[in-house]
Coordinates of C-alpha atoms and ligand atoms in Angstrom, one line a residue:
Chain J
M4 CA 0.1 -0.1 0.0
P5 CA 1.5 3.3 -0.9
I6 CA 1.9 6.2 1.4
M7 CA 2.5 8.5 -1.4
S8 CA 1.6 8.2 -4.9
I9 CA 3.3 10.5 -7.6
E10 CA 0.9 10.9 -10.6
D11 CA 1.6 12.4 -14.0
F12 CA 4.1 14.7 -12.0
S13 CA 6.0 17.3 -13.8
F14 CA 8.1 20.2 -12.5
T15 CA 9.5 23.2 -13.9
Y16 CA 12.1 25.6 -12.1
A17 CA 11.3 29.2 -12.2
S18 CA 14.9 29.9 -13.8
A19 CA 14.8 26.8 -16.2
P20 CA 13.7 27.1 -19.8
A21 CA 12.0 23.6 -19.6
R22 CA 10.9 21.1 -17.3
S23 CA 13.2 19.3 -14.8
L24 CA 10.7 16.4 -14.3
S25 CA 8.1 15.2 -16.7
N26 CA 5.1 13.0 -16.3
I27 CA 6.4 10.9 -13.3
N28 CA 4.4 8.1 -12.1
L29 CA 5.8 6.4 -8.9
P30 CA 4.3 5.0 -5.6
I31 CA 6.3 5.2 -2.3
Q32 CA 5.2 2.0 -0.4
K33 CA 4.4 2.4 3.2
N34 CA 6.9 1.0 5.9
C35 CA 9.3 0.3 3.0
I36 CA 12.4 2.0 1.5
T37 CA 12.2 3.3 -2.0
S38 CA 15.4 4.5 -3.6
L39 CA 15.8 7.0 -6.3
I40 CA 18.8 6.5 -8.5
G41 CA 20.1 7.8 -11.8
P42 CA 23.1 9.8 -13.0
S43 CA 23.7 13.4 -11.5
G44 CA 21.4 16.0 -12.7
C45 CA 18.6 13.7 -13.8
G46 CA 16.0 15.3 -11.2
K47 CA 16.2 12.9 -8.2
S48 CA 16.7 15.9 -5.7
T49 CA 14.0 17.9 -7.7
L50 CA 11.3 15.1 -7.2
L51 CA 12.5 14.4 -3.6
R52 CA 12.1 18.1 -2.8
S53 CA 8.6 18.0 -4.3
L54 CA 7.3 15.6 -1.6
N55 CA 7.5 18.0 1.2
R56 CA 6.9 21.2 -1.1
M57 CA 10.5 22.6 -0.5
H58 CA 10.5 24.1 -3.6
D59 CA 7.9 26.7 -2.4
L60 CA 10.5 28.4 -0.4
Y61 CA 11.4 30.0 -3.5
P62 CA 9.1 31.9 -6.0
N63 CA 7.5 30.9 -9.3
N64 CA 8.4 27.1 -9.2
E65 CA 5.8 25.2 -11.1
Y66 CA 4.3 22.0 -10.4
E67 CA 1.9 19.8 -12.4
G68 CA 0.0 16.6 -11.8
K69 CA -0.6 15.1 -8.5
L70 CA 1.2 14.2 -5.3
M71 CA -1.1 12.1 -3.2
L72 CA -0.3 11.5 0.5
L73 CA -2.1 9.0 2.6
N74 CA -4.1 10.6 5.2
Q75 CA -3.6 7.7 8.0
E76 CA -6.7 8.9 9.9
N77 CA -9.3 8.1 7.3
D78 CA -7.2 6.1 4.9
E79 CA -7.8 8.8 1.9
M80 CA -5.2 10.0 -0.4
E81 CA -5.1 13.9 -0.4
N82 CA -3.2 16.0 -3.0
I83 CA -0.6 18.1 -1.3
L84 CA -0.2 20.3 -4.3
D85 CA -3.5 21.6 -3.2
I86 CA -1.9 23.2 -0.1
K87 CA -1.7 26.9 0.3
K88 CA -2.0 28.0 3.9
E89 CA 1.2 28.3 6.0
N90 CA -0.2 26.1 8.7
E91 CA -1.0 23.5 6.2
F92 CA 2.7 23.7 5.2
I93 CA 3.8 23.4 8.6
Q94 CA 1.6 20.0 9.0
L95 CA 2.9 18.6 5.7
R96 CA 6.5 19.3 6.9
Q97 CA 5.8 17.7 10.1
R98 CA 4.4 14.5 8.4
V99 CA 7.2 14.5 5.7
G100 CA 10.6 14.9 7.1
M101 CA 13.8 15.5 5.2
I102 CA 17.5 14.7 5.7
F103 CA 19.9 16.7 3.5
Q104 CA 23.1 15.6 1.9
K105 CA 25.4 17.6 4.5
P106 CA 24.6 17.3 8.1
T107 CA 22.9 20.4 9.2
P108 CA 23.1 20.9 12.9
F109 CA 21.5 24.2 14.3
P110 CA 24.1 26.4 16.1
M111 CA 22.7 25.2 19.6
S112 CA 23.0 22.5 21.9
I113 CA 22.3 18.7 21.1
F114 CA 19.2 18.7 23.2
D115 CA 17.9 22.0 21.6
N116 CA 18.6 20.6 18.1
V117 CA 16.5 17.7 18.6
A118 CA 13.9 19.5 20.6
Y119 CA 13.5 22.3 18.1
G120 CA 10.8 20.8 15.9
L121 CA 8.9 19.7 19.0
R122 CA 9.1 23.3 20.6
I123 CA 7.9 24.9 17.6
S124 CA 5.1 22.5 17.0
G125 CA 3.9 23.7 20.5
I126 CA 5.3 21.3 23.1
K127 CA 6.3 23.1 26.2
N128 CA 6.1 20.5 29.0
K129 CA 9.6 19.9 29.9
T130 CA 9.3 16.1 30.9
E131 CA 7.5 15.5 27.6
L132 CA 10.2 17.2 25.6
K133 CA 12.8 15.3 27.3
D134 CA 11.1 12.0 27.0
R135 CA 10.7 12.6 23.3
V136 CA 14.2 13.9 22.8
E137 CA 15.5 10.9 24.4
D138 CA 13.4 8.6 22.4
A139 CA 14.4 10.1 19.1
L140 CA 18.0 10.0 20.1
K141 CA 17.9 6.3 21.0
G142 CA 15.9 5.6 17.8
S143 CA 18.6 7.1 15.9
A144 CA 21.4 5.2 17.6
L145 CA 23.0 8.2 19.1
F146 CA 21.9 8.4 22.7
G147 CA 24.7 6.4 24.1
E148 CA 27.3 8.7 22.5
V149 CA 25.5 12.1 23.7
S150 CA 23.7 11.3 26.8
D151 CA 26.5 12.9 28.8
R152 CA 26.6 16.1 27.0
M153 CA 23.2 16.9 25.8
N154 CA 23.8 20.7 26.6
K155 CA 27.0 20.8 24.5
S156 CA 26.9 22.4 21.2
A157 CA 26.0 20.2 18.3
M158 CA 28.8 21.7 16.3
G159 CA 31.3 19.5 18.3
L160 CA 30.0 16.2 17.0
S161 CA 31.6 14.2 14.2
G162 CA 30.1 14.2 10.8
G163 CA 28.4 10.9 11.3
Q164 CA 27.2 11.8 14.6
Q165 CA 25.9 15.1 13.3
Q166 CA 24.0 13.3 10.4
R167 CA 22.4 11.0 12.9
L168 CA 21.4 14.0 15.0
C169 CA 19.7 15.5 11.9
I170 CA 17.8 12.1 11.8
A171 CA 16.9 12.1 15.3
R172 CA 15.6 15.8 15.0
A173 CA 13.3 14.6 12.0
V174 CA 12.2 11.3 13.9
A175 CA 11.2 13.4 17.2
L176 CA 8.3 14.7 15.2
K177 CA 7.2 11.1 14.5
P178 CA 6.8 11.7 10.8
E179 CA 5.0 9.4 8.4
L180 CA 7.5 9.6 5.4
L181 CA 11.1 10.5 5.8
L182 CA 13.0 11.9 2.6
F183 CA 16.6 11.4 2.4
D184 CA 18.8 13.3 -0.1
E185 CA 22.3 11.3 -0.4
P186 CA 22.4 11.3 3.4
T187 CA 25.9 9.5 3.5
S188 CA 27.7 11.0 0.6
A189 CA 29.6 13.4 2.9
L190 CA 30.6 10.5 5.2
D191 CA 33.2 8.0 5.7
P192 CA 32.3 4.3 5.1
I193 CA 32.0 3.5 8.9
S194 CA 29.5 6.4 9.4
T195 CA 27.7 5.4 6.3
A196 CA 27.4 1.9 7.5
A197 CA 25.9 3.1 10.6
I198 CA 23.4 5.4 8.9
E199 CA 22.3 2.5 6.6
E200 CA 21.7 0.3 9.4
L201 CA 19.6 3.1 11.0
I202 CA 17.5 3.8 8.0
V203 CA 16.7 0.0 7.8
E204 CA 15.9 0.1 11.4
L205 CA 13.5 3.1 10.9
K206 CA 11.3 1.5 8.5
K207 CA 9.2 -0.3 11.1
D208 CA 7.8 3.2 12.2
V209 CA 8.2 5.3 8.9
S210 CA 8.3 5.1 5.2
V211 CA 11.3 6.2 3.5
A212 CA 12.4 7.5 0.1
I213 CA 16.1 8.0 -0.4
V214 CA 18.1 9.6 -3.3
T215 CA 21.5 7.9 -3.6
H216 CA 24.0 7.8 -6.3
N217 CA 25.7 4.7 -4.6
M218 CA 24.2 1.7 -6.3
Q219 CA 25.4 -0.8 -3.7
Q220 CA 23.7 1.3 -1.1
A221 CA 20.4 1.2 -3.1
S222 CA 20.8 -2.5 -3.5
R223 CA 21.7 -3.1 0.2
I224 CA 19.0 -1.2 1.9
S225 CA 15.8 -0.4 -0.3
D226 CA 12.9 -2.6 -1.3
Y227 CA 11.9 -0.7 -4.2
T228 CA 14.1 1.2 -6.7
A229 CA 13.4 3.9 -9.3
F230 CA 15.8 4.7 -12.0
M231 CA 15.6 8.3 -13.6
Y232 CA 17.2 9.8 -16.5
L233 CA 16.9 13.3 -17.9
G234 CA 13.9 14.0 -15.9
D235 CA 12.0 10.8 -16.7
L236 CA 11.3 7.9 -14.8
V237 CA 12.8 5.1 -16.8
E238 CA 12.0 2.0 -14.6
Y239 CA 10.5 1.3 -11.2
G240 CA 10.2 -2.0 -9.4
E241 CA 11.5 -4.2 -6.6
T242 CA 15.1 -3.6 -5.9
E243 CA 16.1 -7.1 -6.6
Q244 CA 14.3 -7.1 -10.1
I245 CA 16.0 -3.6 -11.1
F246 CA 19.4 -4.8 -10.2
L247 CA 19.2 -8.4 -11.4
N248 CA 16.7 -8.4 -14.1
P249 CA 16.4 -4.6 -15.4
R250 CA 13.7 -4.5 -18.1
E251 CA 15.1 -1.3 -19.8
K252 CA 18.4 -1.3 -21.7
K253 CA 18.9 2.3 -20.1
T254 CA 18.7 0.8 -16.7
E255 CA 20.9 -2.1 -17.4
D256 CA 23.6 0.3 -18.8
Y257 CA 23.4 2.4 -15.8
I258 CA 23.7 -0.3 -13.2
T259 CA 26.4 -1.9 -15.1
G260 CA 28.2 1.3 -14.8
R261 CA 28.3 2.0 -18.6
F262 CA 27.6 5.5 -17.9
G263 CA 26.7 7.8 -15.1
Chain K
M16 CA 58.9 40.3 -8.7
E17 CA 57.5 38.1 -5.8
K18 CA 60.3 39.6 -3.6
L19 CA 59.4 43.1 -4.5
F20 CA 55.7 42.4 -3.8
K21 CA 56.7 41.1 -0.5
T22 CA 58.9 44.0 0.6
V23 CA 56.3 46.5 -0.6
S24 CA 53.2 44.9 1.4
F25 CA 55.7 44.5 4.6
M26 CA 56.7 48.1 4.3
S27 CA 52.9 49.3 3.9
A28 CA 52.2 47.1 6.9
T29 CA 54.8 48.6 9.0
L30 CA 53.9 52.2 7.9
V31 CA 50.4 51.5 9.3
M32 CA 51.7 50.5 12.5
V33 CA 54.2 53.4 12.6
L34 CA 51.4 55.9 12.0
L35 CA 49.1 54.3 14.8
A36 CA 52.0 54.4 17.1
S37 CA 52.9 57.9 16.2
I38 CA 49.3 59.3 16.4
F39 CA 48.9 57.6 19.8
F40 CA 52.2 59.1 21.1
S41 CA 51.6 62.5 19.7
L42 CA 48.2 62.6 21.3
F43 CA 49.7 61.4 24.6
H44 CA 52.5 63.7 24.5
T45 CA 50.5 66.9 23.8
A46 CA 48.0 65.8 26.5
K47 CA 50.5 65.2 29.0
P48 CA 50.7 68.5 30.7
A49 CA 46.9 68.2 31.3
I50 CA 47.1 64.7 32.2
E51 CA 49.7 65.5 34.9
E52 CA 47.7 68.4 36.0
Y53 CA 44.3 66.9 36.4
G54 CA 45.0 63.2 36.3
F55 CA 41.8 60.7 36.1
G56 CA 39.8 63.5 37.9
F57 CA 39.5 65.1 34.3
I58 CA 36.8 62.5 33.6
K59 CA 34.7 63.7 36.6
E60 CA 35.4 67.5 36.3
K61 CA 32.4 69.5 35.4
A62 CA 34.3 72.9 34.7
W63 CA 35.6 73.8 31.4
D64 CA 37.7 76.9 31.0
E65 CA 36.6 78.1 34.3
E66 CA 38.4 80.2 36.9
V67 CA 38.3 78.6 40.4
P68 CA 40.1 79.7 43.4
I69 CA 43.1 77.8 44.2
E70 CA 43.1 75.5 47.2
N71 CA 45.7 75.9 49.7
D72 CA 47.7 72.6 49.2
I73 CA 48.1 73.2 45.5
A74 CA 48.6 76.9 45.9
A75 CA 52.5 76.5 45.2
T76 CA 51.8 75.3 41.7
P77 CA 52.2 78.4 39.3
V78 CA 49.0 79.8 38.3
K79 CA 48.6 79.4 34.5
K80 CA 46.3 82.4 33.9
E81 CA 44.5 82.7 30.6
E82 CA 42.3 85.1 29.0
P83 CA 38.9 83.5 29.4
K84 CA 37.9 83.4 25.8
A85 CA 34.3 82.1 25.8
A86 CA 33.4 81.9 22.4
V87 CA 31.6 78.7 22.8
S88 CA 30.8 78.7 26.6
S89 CA 27.2 79.6 27.9
D90 CA 26.3 82.5 29.9
D91 CA 26.8 80.7 33.0
D92 CA 30.4 80.1 32.2
D93 CA 30.8 84.0 31.3
L94 CA 29.2 84.9 34.8
A95 CA 31.4 82.3 36.5
S96 CA 34.7 83.7 35.2
M97 CA 33.5 87.2 35.7
L98 CA 32.9 86.6 39.3
A99 CA 36.1 84.7 39.5
G100 CA 37.9 87.6 38.1
N101 CA 36.4 90.1 40.3
T102 CA 37.4 88.5 43.4
S103 CA 40.9 89.4 42.6
D104 CA 42.6 88.9 46.0
V105 CA 41.9 85.3 45.9
P106 CA 44.3 83.4 43.6
T107 CA 42.5 81.6 40.7
K108 CA 43.4 79.2 38.0
T109 CA 41.6 78.2 34.9
V110 CA 40.1 74.5 35.2
Y111 CA 39.5 72.1 32.3
G112 CA 37.6 69.1 33.0
G113 CA 36.1 66.4 30.5
L114 CA 33.0 65.4 32.0
I115 CA 30.4 67.3 29.9
P116 CA 31.9 66.4 26.6
I117 CA 32.1 62.9 27.6
V118 CA 28.5 62.7 28.7
G119 CA 27.4 64.3 25.6
T120 CA 29.3 61.8 23.5
L121 CA 28.2 58.9 25.4
L122 CA 24.5 60.0 25.6
S123 CA 24.2 61.0 21.9
T124 CA 25.9 57.9 20.8
L125 CA 23.5 55.9 23.1
I126 CA 20.3 57.8 21.7
A127 CA 21.7 57.1 18.1
M128 CA 21.8 53.3 18.8
I129 CA 18.6 52.9 20.7
F130 CA 17.0 54.6 17.8
A131 CA 19.1 53.0 14.9
L132 CA 19.4 49.5 16.0
P133 CA 15.7 48.1 15.9
I134 CA 15.2 50.0 12.7
A135 CA 18.4 48.7 11.1
M136 CA 17.7 45.0 12.0
G137 CA 14.0 45.5 10.6
I138 CA 15.5 46.7 7.3
A139 CA 18.1 43.9 7.2
V140 CA 15.5 41.3 7.8
F141 CA 13.4 42.7 5.2
L142 CA 16.0 42.9 2.6
A143 CA 17.6 39.5 3.4
E144 CA 14.6 37.6 3.9
I145 CA 11.2 39.0 3.2
A146 CA 11.2 41.4 0.1
P147 CA 11.2 39.8 -3.2
K148 CA 14.6 40.0 -5.0
Q149 CA 14.0 43.1 -7.4
I150 CA 12.7 45.4 -4.4
S151 CA 15.5 43.9 -2.2
N152 CA 18.1 45.0 -4.7
I153 CA 16.7 48.4 -5.4
V154 CA 16.4 49.2 -1.6
G155 CA 19.8 47.7 -1.0
I156 CA 21.3 50.1 -3.5
A157 CA 19.3 53.2 -1.8
I158 CA 20.7 52.0 1.5
E159 CA 24.3 52.0 0.3
L160 CA 23.9 55.3 -1.2
L161 CA 22.6 56.7 2.0
A162 CA 25.7 55.3 3.8
A163 CA 27.8 57.1 1.5
I164 CA 26.4 60.6 2.1
P165 CA 29.0 63.0 3.7
S166 CA 28.0 63.6 7.2
I167 CA 28.0 67.4 7.0
I168 CA 25.0 67.0 4.7
F169 CA 23.1 64.8 7.4
G170 CA 24.2 67.8 9.7
M171 CA 22.5 70.5 7.6
W172 CA 19.5 68.3 6.8
G173 CA 19.1 67.5 10.4
L174 CA 19.4 71.3 11.5
F175 CA 16.9 72.7 8.9
Y176 CA 14.5 70.0 8.4
F177 CA 14.7 67.1 10.9
A178 CA 15.2 69.0 14.1
P179 CA 12.2 71.2 13.5
I180 CA 9.9 68.2 13.2
V181 CA 11.4 66.7 16.3
Q182 CA 10.9 69.8 18.2
S183 CA 7.2 69.9 17.2
F184 CA 6.7 66.6 18.8
V185 CA 8.7 66.7 21.9
G186 CA 9.3 70.6 22.4
G187 CA 12.6 71.9 23.9
Y188 CA 15.2 73.3 21.8
Q189 CA 16.0 72.2 18.1
V190 CA 19.8 72.0 19.0
S191 CA 19.9 69.2 21.7
L192 CA 21.1 65.9 22.6
L193 CA 17.9 64.4 21.3
T194 CA 18.1 65.9 17.8
A195 CA 21.9 65.2 17.6
G196 CA 21.5 61.7 18.8
L197 CA 18.6 61.0 16.2
V198 CA 20.4 62.5 13.3
L199 CA 23.5 60.6 14.3
G200 CA 21.1 57.4 14.4
V201 CA 19.9 58.1 10.9
M202 CA 23.5 58.3 9.8
I203 CA 24.6 55.1 11.0
L204 CA 21.4 53.1 10.4
P205 CA 22.1 52.5 6.6
F206 CA 25.7 51.3 7.5
M207 CA 24.4 49.0 10.1
A208 CA 21.4 47.7 7.9
A209 CA 23.7 46.9 5.0
I210 CA 26.3 45.0 7.2
T211 CA 23.5 43.1 9.0
R212 CA 21.8 42.2 5.8
D213 CA 25.1 40.9 4.4
S214 CA 26.0 38.7 7.2
M215 CA 22.4 37.4 7.4
R216 CA 22.7 36.5 3.7
T217 CA 25.7 34.3 4.7
T218 CA 23.2 31.9 6.4
P219 CA 23.4 28.8 4.1
D220 CA 20.3 27.9 2.4
V221 CA 20.5 24.3 3.6
L222 CA 20.5 25.3 7.2
K223 CA 17.3 27.5 6.7
E224 CA 15.8 24.6 4.7
S225 CA 16.5 22.2 7.6
A226 CA 14.6 24.4 10.0
Y227 CA 11.6 24.8 7.2
A228 CA 11.7 20.9 6.9
L229 CA 10.8 20.6 10.5
G230 CA 7.7 22.9 10.2
A231 CA 9.4 26.1 11.1
T232 CA 7.6 29.4 10.1
K233 CA 9.7 32.3 8.3
F234 CA 9.5 34.1 11.6
E235 CA 11.1 31.2 13.4
V236 CA 13.6 30.7 10.9
I237 CA 14.8 34.3 11.2
K238 CA 14.7 34.2 15.0
D239 CA 16.0 30.7 15.6
I240 CA 18.5 30.1 12.7
I241 CA 19.5 33.4 10.9
F242 CA 19.8 35.8 13.9
P243 CA 22.0 33.2 15.9
Y244 CA 24.1 32.4 12.8
S245 CA 24.8 35.9 11.9
K246 CA 25.2 37.1 15.4
A247 CA 28.8 37.8 15.3
G248 CA 28.4 40.0 12.1
I249 CA 25.7 41.8 13.6
I250 CA 27.4 42.5 16.8
G251 CA 30.4 43.7 14.7
S252 CA 28.2 46.0 12.7
V253 CA 26.7 47.5 15.9
I254 CA 30.3 48.0 17.2
L255 CA 31.7 49.6 14.1
A256 CA 28.6 51.9 14.2
L257 CA 29.4 52.8 17.6
G258 CA 32.9 53.7 16.8
R259 CA 31.5 55.9 13.9
A260 CA 28.9 57.5 16.1
L261 CA 31.5 58.1 18.9
G262 CA 33.9 60.2 16.6
E263 CA 31.2 61.7 14.3
T264 CA 31.9 65.6 14.3
M265 CA 30.1 67.3 11.5
A266 CA 26.6 66.0 11.7
V267 CA 26.7 66.4 15.7
A268 CA 28.3 69.8 15.3
F269 CA 25.2 71.2 13.6
L270 CA 23.0 69.8 16.1
I271 CA 24.2 69.5 19.6
G272 CA 24.2 73.2 20.5
S273 CA 27.9 73.2 21.4
V274 CA 27.3 74.6 24.9
F275 CA 29.3 73.3 28.0
S276 CA 26.7 72.5 30.2
L277 CA 25.5 69.2 31.6
P278 CA 22.1 68.1 29.7
T279 CA 19.3 68.3 32.3
S280 CA 17.0 66.5 29.8
L281 CA 16.9 64.8 26.3
T282 CA 16.1 68.1 24.9
S283 CA 18.7 70.2 26.3
P284 CA 21.9 71.5 24.2
T285 CA 25.3 70.2 25.4
V286 CA 28.6 69.3 23.6
S287 CA 30.5 66.2 22.5
I288 CA 34.2 65.5 22.4
P289 CA 34.7 65.8 18.7
V290 CA 32.5 68.9 18.6
A291 CA 34.4 70.6 21.5
M292 CA 37.8 69.9 19.7
A293 CA 36.7 71.4 16.4
N294 CA 35.2 74.6 18.0
S295 CA 37.9 75.1 20.5
F296 CA 41.0 74.5 18.6
G297 CA 41.3 77.7 16.8
E298 CA 41.8 79.9 19.6
A299 CA 43.2 77.4 22.0
T300 CA 46.7 77.8 23.8
G301 CA 48.7 76.6 26.6
M302 CA 46.6 74.4 29.0
K303 CA 43.5 74.4 26.9
T304 CA 45.2 73.0 24.1
S305 CA 46.6 70.2 26.2
A306 CA 43.1 69.6 27.8
L307 CA 41.8 69.4 24.1
F308 CA 44.5 66.8 23.4
Y309 CA 43.5 64.9 26.6
L310 CA 39.8 64.8 25.5
A311 CA 41.2 63.5 21.9
F312 CA 43.2 61.0 23.8
L313 CA 40.4 59.7 25.6
L314 CA 38.2 59.5 22.5
F315 CA 41.1 57.8 20.7
I316 CA 41.0 55.1 23.6
I317 CA 37.3 54.7 23.6
S318 CA 37.2 54.1 19.8
F319 CA 40.2 51.7 19.8
A320 CA 38.7 49.7 22.5
V321 CA 35.4 49.5 20.7
I322 CA 36.9 48.6 17.4
S323 CA 39.3 46.0 18.7
I324 CA 36.2 44.5 20.3
A325 CA 34.5 44.6 16.9
K326 CA 37.5 42.9 15.3
F327 CA 37.5 40.2 18.0
Y328 CA 34.0 39.3 17.1
F329 CA 34.7 39.4 13.4
L330 CA 37.8 37.0 13.9
R331 CA 35.8 34.5 16.0
K332 CA 33.2 34.5 13.2
D333 CA 36.1 33.6 10.6
N334 CA 37.1 30.9 12.8
K335 CA 33.9 29.1 13.1
Ligands
ADP1 N1 17.3 25.7 -8.3 C1 17.3 25.4 -9.5 N2 17.1 26.3 -10.4 C2 17.1 25.7 -11.7 N3 17.5 24.7 -12.2 C3 17.7 23.8 -11.3 C4 17.8 24.1 -10.0 N4 18.0 22.9 -9.2 C5 18.4 22.0 -10.1 N5 18.1 22.4 -11.3 C6 18.2 21.6 -12.5 O1 17.4 20.6 -12.4 C7 17.8 19.3 -13.0 C8 17.9 18.3 -12.0 O2 18.7 18.6 -10.9 P1 18.5 17.7 -9.6 O3 17.2 17.3 -9.2 O4 19.6 18.5 -8.5 O5 19.5 16.3 -10.0 P2 20.1 15.2 -9.2 O6 19.5 15.3 -7.8 O7 19.3 14.2 -9.8 O8 21.4 15.2 -9.2 C9 19.3 19.6 -13.3 O9 19.3 19.8 -14.7 C10 19.7 20.9 -12.8 O10 20.5 21.7 -13.3
MG2 MG1 21.1 15.9 -6.0

């Protein structure tokens, strides 16, 4: 069952002469990991950033088609492109979290980083904040490393720890869908392995869409894989099928390393 | 070629240091008689260019009698020196104290800051985060032009157009601490706004996006991400503006009234250190010159301290 269904979706940047994505149809399955692969510049980030309406932070970008998100309360799909009011954007972004390529700790303490989303969502109760911050840090396999320095600046953590902190920060809000944009491309192999393990762990509670240019990573962690090329979705299927048995010539060329 | 370049740059650097040191020591040297005469008490002394009876314990020191030239002093001062002159059997000396110009400088700068800081922050936030690009660019250019206007023009505009408006609201004198402080504020405002905008713009997009991605509103992103991130730059701009306000002469000279009297209210006229110097050097001799240099020396120290703190903050930001 999909938590998000991308239907006939196209996207045009304000400053671009043509569409950067055209006619994408793709489901994001619930409690699964879906990876988006493809050569650099094919539109993976553009698609991912559409799913929490990040492009709306900048003027005059244009969406076409539908992005249907499952409303878990009544089991109905609702088009997030209908969203116009600020409080609806806030709700959407609380439900659909995002982790970026480079770790982006805020210049504040570790505790305050994780509590940030909770605080601005209106949670003031100290014990509730503390519990949820600790849960999120435990869920992100970071609690043991930082429990004795929660009030120290987050800038002092290592790159891998910072990225797990960013995951904890997103997880604290109990999102339904988490979007990862090449979350390990700035990290060393050990930190990368820790993050991959964490993402697999997370899918019990949350659905995941992950952009990666690392095909081993896609094949290791994802249940479904979508291959994109020049703004088109070339092929989508179960990860095993895409990697072992691609239907499209383009997909095969890409995964066998003939280009990209 | 490289060697030549190195030599030239080394020499220019040395030149700057020599210049700085020579200004410091020439100020100190000329101020020395006044420093020796008045010591730190200079800062607390209200009298400027006044005859006072000599007390017993210092009666031995020679009286450096001066013509009481009161071109810039108020009626009170004239009266005081007349009275002092009349009681001719009591030995007197002329006293110079820095309290009034020091207070005038600090208060006019404080008023300027209180007025300019919130407005500059508002403009910077508007330019960096709220206004559409085209509007931001146009207003940005206007701000930079404002920052480039010579201060004498601010002074003239302030005296003839701004001060009457202020007076119509609050009464009092047109030339006063308040009008001088406000015009000073108008002068440093574009400068602070421009630097603050620039440092806000250095906040990485991805940091702002991370906050938006957690459901933050624009206001929350400005308050929680952009302000803390650009804090060092903002403090730097404030302190540089402080340095500028402290030393400003022309704009303040038009508006502060140039009288040596302690302000009793916001709307009373007074004098500041640079204005006192500009107005008095023409006819100053002997101890008066030395006292003026003492004032200059104090201003140098205050400004130097302020700029050093600014540099400290800028450096800290670079290291982050
Ligand atoms: N802000 C932008 N404005 C205009 N064009 C953009 C912008 N961001 C990306 N693009 C273009 O959109 C296309 C897809 O980019 P992107 O989604 O970043 O690719 P990927 O993440 O797959 O490497 C590229 O051609 C890129 O140049
Ligand atoms: Mg990308």
